[in-house]
Coordinates of C-alpha atoms and ligand atoms in Angstrom, one line a residue:
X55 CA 275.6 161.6 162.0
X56 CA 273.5 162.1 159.2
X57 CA 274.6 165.5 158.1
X58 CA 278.1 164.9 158.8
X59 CA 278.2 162.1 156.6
X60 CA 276.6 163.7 153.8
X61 CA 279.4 166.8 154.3
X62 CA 282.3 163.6 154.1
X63 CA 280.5 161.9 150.7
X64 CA 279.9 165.1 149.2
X65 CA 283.8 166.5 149.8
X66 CA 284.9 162.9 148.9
X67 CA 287.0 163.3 145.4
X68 CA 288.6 166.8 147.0
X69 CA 289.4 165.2 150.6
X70 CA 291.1 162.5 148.4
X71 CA 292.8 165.1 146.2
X72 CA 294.2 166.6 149.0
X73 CA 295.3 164.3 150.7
X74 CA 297.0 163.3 147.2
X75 CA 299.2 166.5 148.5
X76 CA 300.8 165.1 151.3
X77 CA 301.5 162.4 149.6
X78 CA 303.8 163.5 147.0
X79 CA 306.3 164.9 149.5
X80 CA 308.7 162.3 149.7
X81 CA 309.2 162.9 153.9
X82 CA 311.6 160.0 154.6
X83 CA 313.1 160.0 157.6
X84 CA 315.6 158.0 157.7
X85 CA 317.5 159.2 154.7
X86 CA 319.1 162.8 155.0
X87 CA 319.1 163.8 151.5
X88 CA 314.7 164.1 152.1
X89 CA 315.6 166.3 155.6
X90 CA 314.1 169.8 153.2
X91 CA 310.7 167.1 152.4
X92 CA 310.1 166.4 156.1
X93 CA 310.3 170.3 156.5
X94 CA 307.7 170.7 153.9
X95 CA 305.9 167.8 155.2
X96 CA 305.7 169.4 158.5
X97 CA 304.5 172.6 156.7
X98 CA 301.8 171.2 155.4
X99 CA 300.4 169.4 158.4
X100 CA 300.8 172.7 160.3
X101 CA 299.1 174.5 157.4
X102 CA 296.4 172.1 156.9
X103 CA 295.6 172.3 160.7
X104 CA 295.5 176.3 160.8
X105 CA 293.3 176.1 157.8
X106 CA 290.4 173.6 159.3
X107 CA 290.2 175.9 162.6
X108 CA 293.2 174.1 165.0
X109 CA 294.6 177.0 167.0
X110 CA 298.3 177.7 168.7
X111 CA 299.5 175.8 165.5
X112 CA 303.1 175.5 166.4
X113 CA 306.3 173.4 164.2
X114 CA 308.4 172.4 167.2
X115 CA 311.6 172.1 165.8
X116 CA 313.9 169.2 167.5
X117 CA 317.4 168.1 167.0
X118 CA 316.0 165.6 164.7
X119 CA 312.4 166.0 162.4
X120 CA 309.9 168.6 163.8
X121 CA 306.8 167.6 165.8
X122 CA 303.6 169.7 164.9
X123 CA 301.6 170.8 167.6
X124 CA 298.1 172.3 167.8
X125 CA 294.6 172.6 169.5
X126 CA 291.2 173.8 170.2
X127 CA 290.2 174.2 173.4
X128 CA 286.7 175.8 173.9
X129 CA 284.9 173.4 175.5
X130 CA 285.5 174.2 179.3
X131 CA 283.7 171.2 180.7
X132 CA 284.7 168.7 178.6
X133 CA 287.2 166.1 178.2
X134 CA 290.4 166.5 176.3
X135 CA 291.3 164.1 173.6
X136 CA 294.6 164.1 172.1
X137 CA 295.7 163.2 168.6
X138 CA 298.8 161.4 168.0
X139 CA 300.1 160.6 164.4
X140 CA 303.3 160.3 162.3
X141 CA 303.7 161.8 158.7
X142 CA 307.2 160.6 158.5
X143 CA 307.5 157.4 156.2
X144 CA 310.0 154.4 155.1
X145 CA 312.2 154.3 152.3
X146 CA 310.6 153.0 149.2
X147 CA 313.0 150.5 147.8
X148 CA 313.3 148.1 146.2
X149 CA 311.7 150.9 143.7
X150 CA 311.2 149.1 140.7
X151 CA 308.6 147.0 142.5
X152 CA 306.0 149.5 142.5
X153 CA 303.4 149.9 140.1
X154 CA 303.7 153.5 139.8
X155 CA 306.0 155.7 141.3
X156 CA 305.5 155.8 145.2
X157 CA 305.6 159.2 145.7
X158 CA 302.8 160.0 142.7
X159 CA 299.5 158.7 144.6
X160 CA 297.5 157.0 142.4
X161 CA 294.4 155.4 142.6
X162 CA 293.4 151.8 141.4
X163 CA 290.7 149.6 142.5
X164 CA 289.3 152.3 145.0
X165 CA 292.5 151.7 146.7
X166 CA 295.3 154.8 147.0
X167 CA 298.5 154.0 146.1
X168 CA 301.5 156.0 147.4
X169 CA 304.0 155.5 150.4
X170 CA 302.5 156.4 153.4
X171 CA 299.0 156.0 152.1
X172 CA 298.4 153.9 155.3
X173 CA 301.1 154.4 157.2
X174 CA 300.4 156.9 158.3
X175 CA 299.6 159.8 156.1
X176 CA 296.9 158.2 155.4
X177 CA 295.3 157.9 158.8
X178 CA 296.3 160.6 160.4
X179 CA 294.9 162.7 157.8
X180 CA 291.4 160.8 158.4
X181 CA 291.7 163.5 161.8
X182 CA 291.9 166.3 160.4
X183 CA 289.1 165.8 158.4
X184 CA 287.0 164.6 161.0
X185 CA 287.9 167.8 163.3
X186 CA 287.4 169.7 160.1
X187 CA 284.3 168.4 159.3
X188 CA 282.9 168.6 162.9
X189 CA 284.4 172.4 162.9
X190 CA 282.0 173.2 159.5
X191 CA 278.9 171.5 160.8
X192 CA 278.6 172.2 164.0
X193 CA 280.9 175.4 164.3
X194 CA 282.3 173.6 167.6
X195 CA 284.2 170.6 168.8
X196 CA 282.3 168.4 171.2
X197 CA 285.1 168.1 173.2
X198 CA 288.6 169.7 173.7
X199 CA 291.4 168.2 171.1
X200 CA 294.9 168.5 170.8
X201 CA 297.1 167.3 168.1
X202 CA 300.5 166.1 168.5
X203 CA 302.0 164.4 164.9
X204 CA 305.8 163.8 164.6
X205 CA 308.3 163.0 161.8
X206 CA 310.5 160.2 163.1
X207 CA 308.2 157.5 164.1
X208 CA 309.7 155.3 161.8
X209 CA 313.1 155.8 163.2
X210 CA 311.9 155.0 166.7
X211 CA 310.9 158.6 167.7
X212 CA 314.6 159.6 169.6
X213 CA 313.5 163.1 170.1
X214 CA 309.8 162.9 171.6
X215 CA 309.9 161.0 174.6
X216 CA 312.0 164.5 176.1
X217 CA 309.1 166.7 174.2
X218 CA 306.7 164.6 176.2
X219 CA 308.3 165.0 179.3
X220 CA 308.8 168.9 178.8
X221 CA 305.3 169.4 177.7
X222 CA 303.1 167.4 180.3
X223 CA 300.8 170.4 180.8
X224 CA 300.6 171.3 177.8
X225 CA 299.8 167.9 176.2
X226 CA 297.2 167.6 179.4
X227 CA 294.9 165.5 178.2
X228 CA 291.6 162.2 179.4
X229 CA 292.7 160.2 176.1
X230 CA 295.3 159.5 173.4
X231 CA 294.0 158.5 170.0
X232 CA 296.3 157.0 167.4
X233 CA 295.0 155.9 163.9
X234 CA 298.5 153.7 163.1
X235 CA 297.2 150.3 162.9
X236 CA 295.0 148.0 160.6
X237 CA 291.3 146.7 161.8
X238 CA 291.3 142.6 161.3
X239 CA 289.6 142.3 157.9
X240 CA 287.5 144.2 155.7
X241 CA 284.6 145.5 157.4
X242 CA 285.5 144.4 160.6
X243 CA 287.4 146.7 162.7
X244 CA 289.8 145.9 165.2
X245 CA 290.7 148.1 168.5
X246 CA 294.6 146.8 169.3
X247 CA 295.0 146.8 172.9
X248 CA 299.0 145.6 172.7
X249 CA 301.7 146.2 170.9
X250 CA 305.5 144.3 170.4
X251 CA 308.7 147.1 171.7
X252 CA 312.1 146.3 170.4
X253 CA 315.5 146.1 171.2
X254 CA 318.6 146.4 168.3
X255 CA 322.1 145.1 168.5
X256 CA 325.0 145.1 166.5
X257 CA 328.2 142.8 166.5
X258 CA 331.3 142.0 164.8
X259 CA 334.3 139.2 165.0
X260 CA 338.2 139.8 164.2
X261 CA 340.2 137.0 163.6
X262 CA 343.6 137.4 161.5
X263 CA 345.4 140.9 161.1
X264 CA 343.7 140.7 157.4
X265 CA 342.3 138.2 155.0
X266 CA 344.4 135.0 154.3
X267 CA 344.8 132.8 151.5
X268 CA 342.6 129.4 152.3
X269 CA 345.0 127.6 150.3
X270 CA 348.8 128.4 152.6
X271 CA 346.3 128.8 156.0
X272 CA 343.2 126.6 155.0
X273 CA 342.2 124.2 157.6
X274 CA 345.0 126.0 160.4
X275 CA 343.3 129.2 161.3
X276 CA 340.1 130.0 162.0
X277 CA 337.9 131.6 159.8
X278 CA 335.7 134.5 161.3
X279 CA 332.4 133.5 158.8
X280 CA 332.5 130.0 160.6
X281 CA 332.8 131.4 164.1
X282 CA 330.2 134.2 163.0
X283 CA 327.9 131.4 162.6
X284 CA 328.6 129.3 165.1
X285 CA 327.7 131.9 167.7
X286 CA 324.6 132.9 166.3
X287 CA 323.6 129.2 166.3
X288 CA 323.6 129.5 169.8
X289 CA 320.8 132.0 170.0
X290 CA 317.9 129.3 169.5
X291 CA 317.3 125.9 170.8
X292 CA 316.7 123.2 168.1
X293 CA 312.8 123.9 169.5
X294 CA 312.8 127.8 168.3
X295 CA 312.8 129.5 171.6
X296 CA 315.7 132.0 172.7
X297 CA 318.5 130.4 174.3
X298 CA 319.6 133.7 176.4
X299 CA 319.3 133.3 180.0
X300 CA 316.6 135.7 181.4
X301 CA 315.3 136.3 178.0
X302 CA 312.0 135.0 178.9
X303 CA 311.9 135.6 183.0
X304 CA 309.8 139.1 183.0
X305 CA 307.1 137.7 180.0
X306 CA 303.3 137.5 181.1
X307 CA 301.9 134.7 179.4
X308 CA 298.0 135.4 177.9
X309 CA 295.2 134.6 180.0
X310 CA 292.8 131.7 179.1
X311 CA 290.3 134.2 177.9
X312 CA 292.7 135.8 176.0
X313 CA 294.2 132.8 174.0
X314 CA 289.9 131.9 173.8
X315 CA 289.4 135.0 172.2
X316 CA 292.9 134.7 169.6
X317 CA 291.5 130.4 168.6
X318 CA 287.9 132.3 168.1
X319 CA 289.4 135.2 165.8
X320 CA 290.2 132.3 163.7
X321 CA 293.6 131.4 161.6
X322 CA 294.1 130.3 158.2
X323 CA 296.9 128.4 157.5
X324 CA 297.1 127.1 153.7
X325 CA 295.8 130.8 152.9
X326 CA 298.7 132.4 154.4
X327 CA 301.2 129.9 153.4
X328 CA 299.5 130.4 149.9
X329 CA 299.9 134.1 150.0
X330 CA 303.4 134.1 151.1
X331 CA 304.8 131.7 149.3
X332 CA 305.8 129.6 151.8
X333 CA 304.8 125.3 151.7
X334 CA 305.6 125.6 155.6
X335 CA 305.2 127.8 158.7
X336 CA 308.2 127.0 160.8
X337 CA 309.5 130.2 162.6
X338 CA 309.9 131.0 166.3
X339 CA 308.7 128.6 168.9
X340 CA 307.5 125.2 168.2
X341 CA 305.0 124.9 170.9
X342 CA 302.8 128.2 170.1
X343 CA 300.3 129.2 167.8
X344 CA 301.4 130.7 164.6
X345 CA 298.7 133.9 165.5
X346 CA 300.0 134.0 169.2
X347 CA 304.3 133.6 168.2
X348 CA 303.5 137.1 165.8
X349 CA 301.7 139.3 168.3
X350 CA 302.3 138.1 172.1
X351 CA 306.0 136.0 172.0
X352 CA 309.1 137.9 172.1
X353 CA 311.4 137.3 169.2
X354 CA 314.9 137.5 168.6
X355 CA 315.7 137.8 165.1
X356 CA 318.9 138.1 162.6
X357 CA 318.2 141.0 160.5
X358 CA 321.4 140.9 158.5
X359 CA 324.9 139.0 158.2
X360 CA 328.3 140.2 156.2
X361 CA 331.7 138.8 155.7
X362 CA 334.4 137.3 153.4
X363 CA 333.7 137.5 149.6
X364 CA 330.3 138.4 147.4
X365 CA 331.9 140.0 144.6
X366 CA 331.8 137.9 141.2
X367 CA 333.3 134.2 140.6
X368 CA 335.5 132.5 143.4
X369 CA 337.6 133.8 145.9
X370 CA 339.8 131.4 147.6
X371 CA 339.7 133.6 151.2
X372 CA 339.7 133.0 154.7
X373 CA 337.7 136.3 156.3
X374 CA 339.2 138.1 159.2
X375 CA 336.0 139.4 160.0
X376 CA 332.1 139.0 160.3
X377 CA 329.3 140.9 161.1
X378 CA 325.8 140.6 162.2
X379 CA 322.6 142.8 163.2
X380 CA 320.1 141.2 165.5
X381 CA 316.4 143.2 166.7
X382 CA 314.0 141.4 168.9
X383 CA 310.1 142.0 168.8
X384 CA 309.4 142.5 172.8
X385 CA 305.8 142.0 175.0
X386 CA 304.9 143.2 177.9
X387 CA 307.0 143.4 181.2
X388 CA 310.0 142.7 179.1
X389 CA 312.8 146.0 179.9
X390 CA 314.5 146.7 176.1
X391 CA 317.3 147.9 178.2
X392 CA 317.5 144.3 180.1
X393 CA 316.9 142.5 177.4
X394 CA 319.9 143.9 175.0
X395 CA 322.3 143.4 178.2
X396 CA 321.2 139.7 179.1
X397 CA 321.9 139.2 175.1
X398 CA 325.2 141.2 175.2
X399 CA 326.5 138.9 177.7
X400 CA 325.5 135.6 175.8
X401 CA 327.0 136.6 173.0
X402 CA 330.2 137.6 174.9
X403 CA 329.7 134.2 177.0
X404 CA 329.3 131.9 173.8
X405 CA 332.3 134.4 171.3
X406 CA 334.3 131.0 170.1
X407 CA 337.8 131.1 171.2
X408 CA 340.3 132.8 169.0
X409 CA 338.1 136.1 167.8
X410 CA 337.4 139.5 169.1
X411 CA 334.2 140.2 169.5
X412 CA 332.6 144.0 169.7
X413 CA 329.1 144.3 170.6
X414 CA 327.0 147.9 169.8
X415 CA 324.0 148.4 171.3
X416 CA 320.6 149.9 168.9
X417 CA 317.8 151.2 169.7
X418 CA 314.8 150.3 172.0
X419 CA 311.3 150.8 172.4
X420 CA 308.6 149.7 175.5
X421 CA 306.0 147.5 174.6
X422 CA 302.3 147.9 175.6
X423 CA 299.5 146.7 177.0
X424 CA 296.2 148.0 178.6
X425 CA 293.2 146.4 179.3
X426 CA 290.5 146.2 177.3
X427 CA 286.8 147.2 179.6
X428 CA 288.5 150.6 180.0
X429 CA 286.1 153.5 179.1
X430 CA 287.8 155.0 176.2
X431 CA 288.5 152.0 174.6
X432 CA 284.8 150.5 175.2
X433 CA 283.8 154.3 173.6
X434 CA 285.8 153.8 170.2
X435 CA 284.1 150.0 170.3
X436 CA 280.6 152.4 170.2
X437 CA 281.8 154.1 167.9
X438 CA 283.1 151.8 165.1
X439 CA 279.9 149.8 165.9
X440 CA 278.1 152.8 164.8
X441 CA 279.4 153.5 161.2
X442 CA 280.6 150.1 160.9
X443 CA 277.9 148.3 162.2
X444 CA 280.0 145.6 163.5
X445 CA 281.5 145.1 167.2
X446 CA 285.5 146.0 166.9
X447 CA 287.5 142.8 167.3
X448 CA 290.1 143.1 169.8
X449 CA 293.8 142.4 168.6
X450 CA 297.2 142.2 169.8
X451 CA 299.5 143.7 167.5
X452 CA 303.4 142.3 166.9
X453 CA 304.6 145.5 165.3
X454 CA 305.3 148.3 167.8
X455 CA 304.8 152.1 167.7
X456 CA 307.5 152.7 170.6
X457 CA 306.2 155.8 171.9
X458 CA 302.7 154.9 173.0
X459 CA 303.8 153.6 176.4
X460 CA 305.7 157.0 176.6
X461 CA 302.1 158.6 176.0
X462 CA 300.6 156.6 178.6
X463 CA 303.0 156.6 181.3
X464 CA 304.2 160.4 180.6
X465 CA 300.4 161.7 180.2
X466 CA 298.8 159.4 182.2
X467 CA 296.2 158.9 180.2
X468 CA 294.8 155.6 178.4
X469 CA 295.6 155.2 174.8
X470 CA 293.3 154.0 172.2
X471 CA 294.8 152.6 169.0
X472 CA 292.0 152.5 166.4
X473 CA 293.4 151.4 163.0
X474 CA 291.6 152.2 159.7
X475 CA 294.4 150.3 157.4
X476 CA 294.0 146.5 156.2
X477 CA 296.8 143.8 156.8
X478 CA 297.1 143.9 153.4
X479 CA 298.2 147.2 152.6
X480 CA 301.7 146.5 152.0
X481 CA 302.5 149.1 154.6
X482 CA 306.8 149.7 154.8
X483 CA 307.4 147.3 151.2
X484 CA 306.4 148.1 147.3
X485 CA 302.9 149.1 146.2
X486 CA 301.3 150.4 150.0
X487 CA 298.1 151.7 150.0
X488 CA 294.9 152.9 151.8
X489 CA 291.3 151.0 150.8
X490 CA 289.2 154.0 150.1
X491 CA 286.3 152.0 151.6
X492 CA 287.7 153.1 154.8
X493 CA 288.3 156.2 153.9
X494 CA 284.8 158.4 154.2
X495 CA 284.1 155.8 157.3
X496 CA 287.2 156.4 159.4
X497 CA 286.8 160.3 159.0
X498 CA 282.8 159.4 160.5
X499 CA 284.5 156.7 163.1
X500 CA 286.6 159.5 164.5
X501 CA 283.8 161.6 164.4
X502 CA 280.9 159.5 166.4
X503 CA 284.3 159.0 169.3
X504 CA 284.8 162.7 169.6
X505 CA 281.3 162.7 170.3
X506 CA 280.7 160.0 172.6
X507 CA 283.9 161.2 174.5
X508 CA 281.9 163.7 175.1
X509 CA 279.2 162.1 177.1
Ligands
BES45 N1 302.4 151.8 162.1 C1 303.5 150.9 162.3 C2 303.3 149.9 163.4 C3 302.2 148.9 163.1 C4 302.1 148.2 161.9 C5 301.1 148.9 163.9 C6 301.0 147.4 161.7 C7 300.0 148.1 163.7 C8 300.0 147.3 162.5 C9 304.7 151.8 162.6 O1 304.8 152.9 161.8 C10 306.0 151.0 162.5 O2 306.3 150.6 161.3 N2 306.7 150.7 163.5 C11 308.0 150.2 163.4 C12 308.8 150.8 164.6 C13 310.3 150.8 164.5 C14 310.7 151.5 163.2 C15 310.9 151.5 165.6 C16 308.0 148.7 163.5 O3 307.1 148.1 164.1 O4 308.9 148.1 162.9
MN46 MN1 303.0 153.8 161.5
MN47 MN1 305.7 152.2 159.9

């Protein structure tokens, strides 16, 4: 590792700078007007990759973003690892939040400042370097790699699952490896062996033919803001948990060593109440643990509710209609699918009399789970050990990146998610950004795996 690491600290300021490249293209996926920045985004990746020594670079193109694809394969005997990023990103309001602008990287504090910096520019570019690094030292790859990074992660990846399932040969591979996550604190990495999936709904309620005067109606027809409310109170019990029949009948509740190992990890209270503002902690279910309700309970939350009047002054009104958007966080063994139809029916079980109700299904995404004595994962655990010089702790995570169980059950192969961000790094709000302290040693993490993979 020696010489490798002096080739990362001495190509430090110009690994940074280029990175600095990426991001400045504004490659927001969600927004159409940026559609010509994911294209460049996707150039550069591709460009990048052709430059360090990837070969069969390729820019799939979909019906949505493009997926970049490319590999080295000269190692006949050895395993294959695959490389699976994202360099799409989230929108950057509110804008005037950030401290400089979010698409003019900055750094402050040794700590990069741009969107995407960590999520997951940021990362994924640590694997480039590393491959690039490896290619310059050694002239060879200890093992076969493959590199697979899309542009719609953050929209819940609609067009890879069939690229997947197109592509199994080609994307052949013994492992998945996906920087996209944050270790547990700094200096002490974290291998996250679970992730949340998700399921989106929509809804609305018509009363009336159109608005009505509360004064010549008030207190004779119903009023679709109260009804609105009145069926989304019937989502939760007065003890937190989801009221929906079945919600809960496919979850696998932790085992005693793994709610050992969450009390262990340790959980602050007053410092997280402190750093979000908060004088209590009273989401979700009563009877859990705060660390256990964000990363291994399913959640059903109200993203966003509309109706009646919000323009200036008073408006004497009785709405005709209402709307609301609801997303849960899922965990294992839930179906997204099941999940959105067992909560369509409630809703259309519990609609108050006297309103139409219209229910739209979103989006959904699998959650995951693998165990954590698997090989792969106990050779990423060697390897942060070796540039970290700390065990990894092992975490379940309650945001989800949908398409890893589509990795694992499409590829067959185990997934290892090894983060290099902090929870801190603001990652999807104002000011996000990558500690440079992780920088230099995620590029040698990726590094000592590629080469105990090898073994
Ligand atoms: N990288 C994140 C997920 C994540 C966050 C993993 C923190 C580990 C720690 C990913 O880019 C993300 O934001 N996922 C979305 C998925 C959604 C848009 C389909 C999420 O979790 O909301
Ligand atoms: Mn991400
Ligand atoms: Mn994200």
């Amino acid at each position: 590792m020696g010489k490798l690491s002096d080739v990362i600290s001495n190509n430090h300021h110009e690994n940074v700078e280029e990175l600095k490249e990426l991001l400045r293209i504004p490659s927001i996926s969600s927004l159409s007007e940026h559609k010509e920045d994911i294209q460049k985004a996707a150039s550069w990746i591709a460009g990048k990759l052709k430059n360090i020594g990837m070969e069969h670079v390729k820019i799939v193109q979909t019906n949505g973003h493009p997926i970049i694809y490319a590999d080295w394969l000269h190692q006949e005997n050895a395993p294959t690892v695959l490389v699976y990023g994202h360099y799409d990103v989230q929108p950057v309001d509110p804008v005037h939040l950030w401290e400089t602008p979010p698409f003019e990287p900055t750094i402050r504090d040794e700590k990069i400042f741009a969107r995407g910096a960590t999520d997951d520019k940021g990362q994924t570019f640590l694997h480039i370097k590393a491959v690039e690094t490896l290619l310059k030292v050694e002239g060879k790859l200890p093992v076969n790699v493959k590199f697979c990074i899309e542009g719609e992660e953050e929209i819940g990846s609609p067009h890879l699952p069939q690229f997947l399932s197109e592509n199994k040969e080609k994307l052949s591979c013994d492992v998945v490896v996906i920087s996209d996550s944050d270790m547990w604190d700094r200096g002490i990495p974290a291998i996250t062996y679970s992730l949340r999936g998700l399921c989106a709904l929509e809804f609305s309620l018509k009363t009336a033919k159109s608005d009505l005067h509360s004064g010549m109606f008030g207190g004779g027809v119903q009023n679709a803001n109260h009804l609105l409310v009145q069926l989304l109170s019937t989502l939760h019990d007065a003890n937190g948990k989801v009221n929906v029949d079945h919600f809960y009948d496919d979850v696998v509740d932790l085992t005693e060593f793994e709610k050992e190992q969450i009390k262990a990890l340790g959980f602050n209270e007053e410092k997280l109440k402190q750093s979000l503002g908060l004088t209590e902690l009273t989401g979700g279910e009563n009877n859990f643990p705060y660390p256990e309700k964000i990363s291994s309970r399913p959640t059903l939350e109200i993203n966003g509710l509309w109706g009646g009047f919000q323009g200036e002054g008073t408006k004497t009104v009785i709405p005709n209609e209402a709307h609301a958007k609801i997303t849960c966080r899922l965990v294992h063994n839930q179906n997204p699918e099941k999940i959105q139809q067992s909560i369509k029916k409630h809703l259309e079980e519990h609609a108050p009399k006297g309103c139409t109700l219209k229910v739209t299904l979103g989006d959904t995404g699998n959650p995951f789970l693998t165990p954590i004595d698997s090989p792969m994962i106990q050779k990423a655990a060697e390897a942060y050990q070796n540039i970290y010089g700390k065990a990894p702790v092992y975490k379940r995570e309650g945001g989800s990146i949908p398409i890893v169980s589509d990795f694992n059950q499409s590829l067959n192969a185990p997934v290892v998610l090894m983060g290099f961000g902090l929870p801190d790094e603001n990652l999807h709000a104002p000011n996000e950004h990558f500690n440079l302290e992780n920088f230099d040693k995620g590029i040698l993490t990726i590094c000592s795996f590629l080469e105990l993979v090898q073994k």
